[in-house]
């Protein structure tokens, strides 16, 4: 077996060499690129990156100064890769744009009804909301499409003079050697064929250099992994934990629409020691956003999060919201769940990690966009002050200090034990322990003196096939439940066919030689898009591993959950992947 990859990056020079040759080095060797210089380069056009860009320009406008800012986004349009529930806490937005309502921000449906239910196979029980600590209530929050919020933020950023470049995937870090300072990124590499050779449409990309580089790629970004490994940013943190969130957008008959309903469930169809739960939100033009989250530290390698989601929709408490409606869109993405104790060091020479690149999701609240926005703003304040003072390329330690004094830090600290309780004690006991912990901090305004550890990575939590039973999932009925390929179709996923597969195997023999006999090759099940298959010949022998990279919805679950840590998710050509409307 190949040596196991450490959290955040490669374990040895061999793995690092494989990662660093993406896109293929031979096509890029010796090429000359245009270099564009900025004060701040931001990789990622989500809530964190755009809030940072806006804050930088707001500070400059207020002071009558000039500051140049570029935002790179791998999707064909801002918001195209954004997927979230989403019930949005406007706390950070209130700070960024106090007049956001007058500006037309697309937060049009306030939460009017909160429900939390425990599901069993034959029924359900609703928990009285007063039993839940205040932090889990959604008073003052809004149901919305986070993708549309990002699109709106992009418009505000451009109006302030931010240069926004959609369809430009940042594929490489530009290092200042031998110091390891991050001085920029390479973006916009196009026209390399599947064999790694340049085509007639070859473009070597451009280098965007910044006095500071903000990494806002979202969950498990490929540049963030490399930077974390190079600068040991995770050394003092617990292993990051993750979930996979699957979401569908439905449009339902008017008589079934309940604008403002925010319903969450836990329990069935998952067992006691497989963490997860659901969300169901009514908003907008007769829309119902329904989704399911499975914590990726599950043990049974035969579990399929996608199929758990599909059968979940048949529960009577869920089906009543969807029957007679039309499924509009589908998508999936990984979610950071490690929280307070898994946040890495935030600054490195030449830049910072913001948003989900660092992992600021509040798991009990099922929210992270407000924290992502706020950390982007905190980093922007630190970078602005540094640039105006004539600094560049150093560590923005002021950002780390500001985070530790912020409400983001206090919020994550308050709920830091909720996830470990679930992992160690199971859904019932762990959930109760987490509620008691959070109630204690709410009532007495102090945190309990212990911080529980996460322990294993999610990859390391995967059990051996011999110790688990395969799961027989019901066939989809095409009305409430569907198959993977028809789901991928409505995610509008597409990649240029001739490009190299962006899903790389460090050792191509491991899927069949190791993962299949030991784990039943779980990639074929945890992937929510049918990317990975084990194919056999007509006699049922000679298995081979097939990667259908065209199907990839960029959830990055494979990079996280592969028990051998052999799959490396890298950025494909810009403009590829899903294109989520209203998600």
PDB file of N, CA, C and O in Angstrom, residues 71-127:
ATOM      1  N   UNK A  71     -10.333  38.783  -7.892  1.00  0.00           N
ATOM      2  CA  UNK A  71     -10.998  37.576  -7.403  1.00  0.00           C
ATOM      3  C   UNK A  71     -11.059  36.565  -8.539  1.00  0.00           C
ATOM      4  O   UNK A  71     -11.571  36.870  -9.629  1.00  0.00           O
ATOM      5  N   UNK A  72     -10.544  35.372  -8.302  1.00  0.00           N
ATOM      6  CA  UNK A  72     -10.571  34.284  -9.277  1.00  0.00           C
ATOM      7  C   UNK A  72     -11.641  33.278  -8.878  1.00  0.00           C
ATOM      8  O   UNK A  72     -11.711  32.858  -7.713  1.00  0.00           O
ATOM      9  N   UNK A  73     -12.438  32.862  -9.837  1.00  0.00           N
ATOM     10  CA  UNK A  73     -13.500  31.898  -9.575  1.00  0.00           C
ATOM     11  C   UNK A  73     -13.463  30.823 -10.654  1.00  0.00           C
ATOM     12  O   UNK A  73     -13.492  31.121 -11.844  1.00  0.00           O
ATOM     13  N   UNK A  74     -13.387  29.532 -10.237  1.00  0.00           N
ATOM     14  CA  UNK A  74     -13.259  28.455 -11.217  1.00  0.00           C
ATOM     15  C   UNK A  74     -14.556  28.171 -11.953  1.00  0.00           C
ATOM     16  O   UNK A  74     -14.544  27.646 -13.065  1.00  0.00           O
ATOM     17  N   UNK A  75     -15.700  28.505 -11.364  1.00  0.00           N
ATOM     18  CA  UNK A  75     -16.965  28.297 -12.050  1.00  0.00           C
ATOM     19  C   UNK A  75     -17.097  29.262 -13.221  1.00  0.00           C
ATOM     20  O   UNK A  75     -16.482  30.332 -13.251  1.00  0.00           O
ATOM     21  N   UNK A  76     -17.947  28.900 -14.175  1.00  0.00           N
ATOM     22  CA  UNK A  76     -18.169  29.761 -15.336  1.00  0.00           C
ATOM     23  C   UNK A  76     -18.812  31.087 -14.952  1.00  0.00           C
ATOM     24  O   UNK A  76     -18.715  32.062 -15.687  1.00  0.00           O
ATOM     25  N   UNK A  77     -19.474  31.117 -13.803  1.00  0.00           N
ATOM     26  CA  UNK A  77     -20.067  32.358 -13.312  1.00  0.00           C
ATOM     27  C   UNK A  77     -19.999  32.359 -11.795  1.00  0.00           C
ATOM     28  O   UNK A  77     -19.957  31.307 -11.157  1.00  0.00           O
ATOM     29  N   UNK A  78     -19.989  33.554 -11.213  1.00  0.00           N
ATOM     30  CA  UNK A  78     -20.036  33.658  -9.761  1.00  0.00           C
ATOM     31  C   UNK A  78     -21.311  32.981  -9.267  1.00  0.00           C
ATOM     32  O   UNK A  78     -22.398  33.200  -9.797  1.00  0.00           O
ATOM     33  N   UNK A  79     -21.169  32.145  -8.246  1.00  0.00           N
ATOM     34  CA  UNK A  79     -22.309  31.441  -7.676  1.00  0.00           C
ATOM     35  C   UNK A  79     -22.612  30.113  -8.313  1.00  0.00           C
ATOM     36  O   UNK A  79     -23.414  29.340  -7.779  1.00  0.00           O
ATOM     37  N   UNK A  80     -21.969  29.796  -9.434  1.00  0.00           N
ATOM     38  CA  UNK A  80     -22.286  28.566 -10.151  1.00  0.00           C
ATOM     39  C   UNK A  80     -21.914  27.300  -9.409  1.00  0.00           C
ATOM     40  O   UNK A  80     -22.505  26.248  -9.643  1.00  0.00           O
ATOM     41  N   UNK A  81     -20.913  27.368  -8.521  1.00  0.00           N
ATOM     42  CA  UNK A  81     -20.493  26.196  -7.749  1.00  0.00           C
ATOM     43  C   UNK A  81     -20.925  26.277  -6.282  1.00  0.00           C
ATOM     44  O   UNK A  81     -20.539  25.433  -5.485  1.00  0.00           O
ATOM     45  N   UNK A  82     -21.710  27.288  -5.939  1.00  0.00           N
ATOM     46  CA  UNK A  82     -22.127  27.462  -4.553  1.00  0.00           C
ATOM     47  C   UNK A  82     -23.343  26.592  -4.266  1.00  0.00           C
ATOM     48  O   UNK A  82     -24.351  26.651  -4.982  1.00  0.00           O
ATOM     49  N   UNK A  83     -23.249  25.792  -3.210  1.00  0.00           N
ATOM     50  CA  UNK A  83     -24.358  24.934  -2.810  1.00  0.00           C
ATOM     51  C   UNK A  83     -24.441  24.945  -1.292  1.00  0.00           C
ATOM     52  O   UNK A  83     -23.467  24.645  -0.608  1.00  0.00           O
ATOM     53  N   UNK A  84     -25.596  25.303  -0.788  1.00  0.00           N
ATOM     54  CA  UNK A  84     -25.806  25.305   0.661  1.00  0.00           C
ATOM     55  C   UNK A  84     -27.293  25.210   0.910  1.00  0.00           C
ATOM     56  O   UNK A  84     -28.095  25.395  -0.010  1.00  0.00           O
ATOM     57  N   UNK A  85     -27.713  24.973   2.160  1.00  0.00           N
ATOM     58  CA  UNK A  85     -29.102  24.787   2.501  1.00  0.00           C
ATOM     59  C   UNK A  85     -30.082  25.763   1.873  1.00  0.00           C
ATOM     60  O   UNK A  85     -30.822  25.410   1.000  1.00  0.00           O
ATOM     61  N   UNK A  86     -30.212  27.026   2.247  1.00  0.00           N
ATOM     62  CA  UNK A  86     -29.420  27.674   3.238  1.00  0.00           C
ATOM     63  C   UNK A  86     -30.333  28.563   4.082  1.00  0.00           C
ATOM     64  O   UNK A  86     -31.142  29.306   3.538  1.00  0.00           O
ATOM     65  N   UNK A  87     -30.190  28.432   5.419  1.00  0.00           N
ATOM     66  CA  UNK A  87     -30.734  29.423   6.320  1.00  0.00           C
ATOM     67  C   UNK A  87     -29.567  30.317   6.711  1.00  0.00           C
ATOM     68  O   UNK A  87     -28.571  29.857   7.269  1.00  0.00           O
ATOM     69  N   UNK A  88     -29.678  31.589   6.391  1.00  0.00           N
ATOM     70  CA  UNK A  88     -28.548  32.506   6.505  1.00  0.00           C
ATOM     71  C   UNK A  88     -28.749  33.454   7.681  1.00  0.00           C
ATOM     72  O   UNK A  88     -29.783  34.121   7.797  1.00  0.00           O
ATOM     73  N   UNK A  89     -27.767  33.482   8.560  1.00  0.00           N
ATOM     74  CA  UNK A  89     -27.706  34.461   9.629  1.00  0.00           C
ATOM     75  C   UNK A  89     -27.102  35.731   9.027  1.00  0.00           C
ATOM     76  O   UNK A  89     -25.956  35.709   8.566  1.00  0.00           O
ATOM     77  N   UNK A  90     -27.835  36.861   9.021  1.00  0.00           N
ATOM     78  CA  UNK A  90     -27.334  38.062   8.349  1.00  0.00           C
ATOM     79  C   UNK A  90     -26.343  38.877   9.180  1.00  0.00           C
ATOM     80  O   UNK A  90     -26.040  40.018   8.841  1.00  0.00           O
ATOM     81  N   UNK A  91     -25.817  38.279  10.246  1.00  0.00           N
ATOM     82  CA  UNK A  91     -24.949  39.014  11.173  1.00  0.00           C
ATOM     83  C   UNK A  91     -23.777  39.681  10.465  1.00  0.00           C
ATOM     84  O   UNK A  91     -23.497  40.867  10.654  1.00  0.00           O
ATOM     85  N   UNK A  92     -23.063  38.923   9.641  1.00  0.00           N
ATOM     86  CA  UNK A  92     -21.909  39.488   8.936  1.00  0.00           C
ATOM     87  C   UNK A  92     -22.358  40.445   7.832  1.00  0.00           C
ATOM     88  O   UNK A  92     -21.719  41.472   7.601  1.00  0.00           O
ATOM     89  N   UNK A  93     -23.445  40.102   7.151  1.00  0.00           N
ATOM     90  CA  UNK A  93     -23.943  40.961   6.078  1.00  0.00           C
ATOM     91  C   UNK A  93     -24.361  42.325   6.634  1.00  0.00           C
ATOM     92  O   UNK A  93     -24.172  43.354   5.984  1.00  0.00           O
ATOM     93  N   UNK A  94     -24.909  42.321   7.844  1.00  0.00           N
ATOM     94  CA  UNK A  94     -25.268  43.589   8.480  1.00  0.00           C
ATOM     95  C   UNK A  94     -24.044  44.480   8.664  1.00  0.00           C
ATOM     96  O   UNK A  94     -24.146  45.715   8.573  1.00  0.00           O
ATOM     97  N   UNK A  95     -22.893  43.868   8.941  1.00  0.00           N
ATOM     98  CA  UNK A  95     -21.662  44.637   9.123  1.00  0.00           C
ATOM     99  C   UNK A  95     -21.104  45.104   7.775  1.00  0.00           C
ATOM    100  O   UNK A  95     -20.584  46.218   7.665  1.00  0.00           O
ATOM    101  N   UNK A  96     -21.207  44.248   6.766  1.00  0.00           N
ATOM    102  CA  UNK A  96     -20.634  44.572   5.457  1.00  0.00           C
ATOM    103  C   UNK A  96     -21.460  45.623   4.726  1.00  0.00           C
ATOM    104  O   UNK A  96     -20.923  46.586   4.165  1.00  0.00           O
ATOM    105  N   UNK A  97     -22.775  45.414   4.724  1.00  0.00           N
ATOM    106  CA  UNK A  97     -23.709  46.342   4.070  1.00  0.00           C
ATOM    107  C   UNK A  97     -24.908  46.561   5.001  1.00  0.00           C
ATOM    108  O   UNK A  97     -25.895  45.816   4.914  1.00  0.00           O
ATOM    109  N   UNK A  98     -24.843  47.537   5.895  1.00  0.00           N
ATOM    110  CA  UNK A  98     -26.002  47.784   6.765  1.00  0.00           C
ATOM    111  C   UNK A  98     -27.290  48.029   5.984  1.00  0.00           C
ATOM    112  O   UNK A  98     -28.386  47.779   6.497  1.00  0.00           O
ATOM    113  N   UNK A  99     -27.167  48.490   4.754  1.00  0.00           N
ATOM    114  CA  UNK A  99     -28.340  48.783   3.915  1.00  0.00           C
ATOM    115  C   UNK A  99     -28.604  47.685   2.892  1.00  0.00           C
ATOM    116  O   UNK A  99     -29.109  47.958   1.794  1.00  0.00           O
ATOM    117  N   UNK A 100     -28.292  46.429   3.245  1.00  0.00           N
ATOM    118  CA  UNK A 100     -28.399  45.353   2.261  1.00  0.00           C
ATOM    119  C   UNK A 100     -29.826  45.168   1.739  1.00  0.00           C
ATOM    120  O   UNK A 100     -30.024  44.760   0.590  1.00  0.00           O
ATOM    121  N   UNK A 101     -30.822  45.470   2.557  1.00  0.00           N
ATOM    122  CA  UNK A 101     -32.203  45.333   2.071  1.00  0.00           C
ATOM    123  C   UNK A 101     -32.485  46.343   0.970  1.00  0.00           C
ATOM    124  O   UNK A 101     -33.077  46.007  -0.066  1.00  0.00           O
ATOM    125  N   UNK A 102     -32.051  47.580   1.173  1.00  0.00           N
ATOM    126  CA  UNK A 102     -32.253  48.611   0.163  1.00  0.00           C
ATOM    127  C   UNK A 102     -31.459  48.309  -1.109  1.00  0.00           C
ATOM    128  O   UNK A 102     -31.876  48.677  -2.217  1.00  0.00           O
ATOM    129  N   UNK A 103     -30.334  47.630  -0.955  1.00  0.00           N
ATOM    130  CA  UNK A 103     -29.507  47.270  -2.109  1.00  0.00           C
ATOM    131  C   UNK A 103     -30.064  46.066  -2.876  1.00  0.00           C
ATOM    132  O   UNK A 103     -29.536  45.700  -3.923  1.00  0.00           O
ATOM    133  N   UNK A 104     -31.069  45.416  -2.324  1.00  0.00           N
ATOM    134  CA  UNK A 104     -31.707  44.309  -3.037  1.00  0.00           C
ATOM    135  C   UNK A 104     -31.054  42.955  -2.848  1.00  0.00           C
ATOM    136  O   UNK A 104     -31.157  42.090  -3.731  1.00  0.00           O
ATOM    137  N   UNK A 105     -30.401  42.750  -1.705  1.00  0.00           N
ATOM    138  CA  UNK A 105     -29.814  41.429  -1.446  1.00  0.00           C
ATOM    139  C   UNK A 105     -30.918  40.371  -1.456  1.00  0.00           C
ATOM    140  O   UNK A 105     -31.992  40.583  -0.885  1.00  0.00           O
ATOM    141  N   UNK A 106     -30.670  39.211  -2.085  1.00  0.00           N
ATOM    142  CA  UNK A 106     -31.731  38.217  -2.284  1.00  0.00           C
ATOM    143  C   UNK A 106     -31.992  37.343  -1.052  1.00  0.00           C
ATOM    144  O   UNK A 106     -31.931  36.117  -1.103  1.00  0.00           O
ATOM    145  N   UNK A 107     -32.279  37.989   0.081  1.00  0.00           N
ATOM    146  CA  UNK A 107     -32.711  37.290   1.286  1.00  0.00           C
ATOM    147  C   UNK A 107     -34.160  37.670   1.527  1.00  0.00           C
ATOM    148  O   UNK A 107     -34.479  38.560   2.316  1.00  0.00           O
ATOM    149  N   UNK A 108     -35.066  37.011   0.796  1.00  0.00           N
ATOM    150  CA  UNK A 108     -36.438  37.497   0.755  1.00  0.00           C
ATOM    151  C   UNK A 108     -37.393  36.743   1.671  1.00  0.00           C
ATOM    152  O   UNK A 108     -38.523  37.174   1.882  1.00  0.00           O
ATOM    153  N   UNK A 109     -36.962  35.598   2.244  1.00  0.00           N
ATOM    154  CA  UNK A 109     -37.899  34.788   3.026  1.00  0.00           C
ATOM    155  C   UNK A 109     -37.400  34.621   4.457  1.00  0.00           C
ATOM    156  O   UNK A 109     -36.532  33.778   4.725  1.00  0.00           O
ATOM    157  N   UNK A 110     -37.904  35.419   5.402  1.00  0.00           N
ATOM    158  CA  UNK A 110     -37.494  35.226   6.796  1.00  0.00           C
ATOM    159  C   UNK A 110     -38.042  33.910   7.347  1.00  0.00           C
ATOM    160  O   UNK A 110     -39.129  33.454   6.947  1.00  0.00           O
ATOM    161  N   UNK A 111     -37.271  33.305   8.248  1.00  0.00           N
ATOM    162  CA  UNK A 111     -37.744  32.073   8.898  1.00  0.00           C
ATOM    163  C   UNK A 111     -38.952  32.422   9.756  1.00  0.00           C
ATOM    164  O   UNK A 111     -38.888  33.303  10.625  1.00  0.00           O
ATOM    165  N   UNK A 112     -40.070  31.730   9.514  1.00  0.00           N
ATOM    166  CA  UNK A 112     -41.306  31.987  10.249  1.00  0.00           C
ATOM    167  C   UNK A 112     -41.661  30.837  11.191  1.00  0.00           C
ATOM    168  O   UNK A 112     -42.422  31.026  12.146  1.00  0.00           O
ATOM    169  N   UNK A 113     -41.123  29.649  10.910  1.00  0.00           N
ATOM    170  CA  UNK A 113     -41.441  28.476  11.730  1.00  0.00           C
ATOM    171  C   UNK A 113     -40.223  27.563  11.793  1.00  0.00           C
ATOM    172  O   UNK A 113     -39.676  27.178  10.765  1.00  0.00           O
ATOM    173  N   UNK A 114     -39.819  27.233  13.001  1.00  0.00           N
ATOM    174  CA  UNK A 114     -38.691  26.338  13.256  1.00  0.00           C
ATOM    175  C   UNK A 114     -39.218  24.995  13.729  1.00  0.00           C
ATOM    176  O   UNK A 114     -40.045  24.938  14.659  1.00  0.00           O
ATOM    177  N   UNK A 115     -38.718  23.905  13.124  1.00  0.00           N
ATOM    178  CA  UNK A 115     -39.111  22.566  13.588  1.00  0.00           C
ATOM    179  C   UNK A 115     -37.880  21.684  13.638  1.00  0.00           C
ATOM    180  O   UNK A 115     -37.014  21.752  12.759  1.00  0.00           O
ATOM    181  N   UNK A 116     -37.815  20.843  14.667  1.00  0.00           N
ATOM    182  CA  UNK A 116     -36.742  19.849  14.769  1.00  0.00           C
ATOM    183  C   UNK A 116     -37.393  18.526  15.124  1.00  0.00           C
ATOM    184  O   UNK A 116     -38.104  18.407  16.130  1.00  0.00           O
ATOM    185  N   UNK A 117     -37.139  17.506  14.286  1.00  0.00           N
ATOM    186  CA  UNK A 117     -37.817  16.228  14.444  1.00  0.00           C
ATOM    187  C   UNK A 117     -36.815  15.082  14.532  1.00  0.00           C
ATOM    188  O   UNK A 117     -35.733  15.139  13.936  1.00  0.00           O
ATOM    189  N   UNK A 118     -37.188  14.062  15.271  1.00  0.00           N
ATOM    190  CA  UNK A 118     -36.440  12.806  15.306  1.00  0.00           C
ATOM    191  C   UNK A 118     -37.258  11.781  14.533  1.00  0.00           C
ATOM    192  O   UNK A 118     -38.418  11.526  14.874  1.00  0.00           O
ATOM    193  N   UNK A 119     -36.659  11.222  13.495  1.00  0.00           N
ATOM    194  CA  UNK A 119     -37.369  10.267  12.643  1.00  0.00           C
ATOM    195  C   UNK A 119     -37.070   8.834  13.058  1.00  0.00           C
ATOM    196  O   UNK A 119     -35.939   8.494  13.422  1.00  0.00           O
ATOM    197  N   UNK A 120     -38.087   8.002  12.989  1.00  0.00           N
ATOM    198  CA  UNK A 120     -37.941   6.562  13.075  1.00  0.00           C
ATOM    199  C   UNK A 120     -38.485   5.966  11.806  1.00  0.00           C
ATOM    200  O   UNK A 120     -39.126   6.656  11.010  1.00  0.00           O
ATOM    201  N   UNK A 121     -38.282   4.659  11.581  1.00  0.00           N
ATOM    202  CA  UNK A 121     -38.757   4.061  10.325  1.00  0.00           C
ATOM    203  C   UNK A 121     -40.274   4.120  10.165  1.00  0.00           C
ATOM    204  O   UNK A 121     -40.787   4.086   9.050  1.00  0.00           O
ATOM    205  N   UNK A 122     -41.018   4.226  11.279  1.00  0.00           N
ATOM    206  CA  UNK A 122     -42.477   4.196  11.195  1.00  0.00           C
ATOM    207  C   UNK A 122     -43.133   5.517  11.605  1.00  0.00           C
ATOM    208  O   UNK A 122     -44.345   5.640  11.545  1.00  0.00           O
ATOM    209  N   UNK A 123     -42.339   6.481  12.041  1.00  0.00           N
ATOM    210  CA  UNK A 123     -42.975   7.718  12.471  1.00  0.00           C
ATOM    211  C   UNK A 123     -41.951   8.765  12.852  1.00  0.00           C
ATOM    212  O   UNK A 123     -40.766   8.655  12.503  1.00  0.00           O
ATOM    213  N   UNK A 124     -42.401   9.771  13.583  1.00  0.00           N
ATOM    214  CA  UNK A 124     -41.527  10.867  13.957  1.00  0.00           C
ATOM    215  C   UNK A 124     -41.994  11.489  15.254  1.00  0.00           C
ATOM    216  O   UNK A 124     -43.159  11.342  15.650  1.00  0.00           O
ATOM    217  N   UNK A 125     -41.077  12.184  15.907  1.00  0.00           N
ATOM    218  CA  UNK A 125     -41.401  12.933  17.116  1.00  0.00           C
ATOM    219  C   UNK A 125     -40.772  14.312  16.990  1.00  0.00           C
ATOM    220  O   UNK A 125     -39.601  14.436  16.616  1.00  0.00           O
ATOM    221  N   UNK A 126     -41.558  15.342  17.287  1.00  0.00           N
ATOM    222  CA  UNK A 126     -41.055  16.710  17.215  1.00  0.00           C
ATOM    223  C   UNK A 126     -40.538  17.135  18.584  1.00  0.00           C
ATOM    224  O   UNK A 126     -41.217  16.950  19.600  1.00  0.00           O
ATOM    225  N   UNK A 127     -39.338  17.683  18.606  1.00  0.00           N
ATOM    226  CA  UNK A 127     -38.793  18.227  19.841  1.00  0.00           C
ATOM    227  C   UNK A 127     -39.335  19.637  20.043  1.00  0.00           C
ATOM    228  O   UNK A 127     -39.307  20.448  19.108  1.00  0.00           O
TER     229      UNK A 127
END
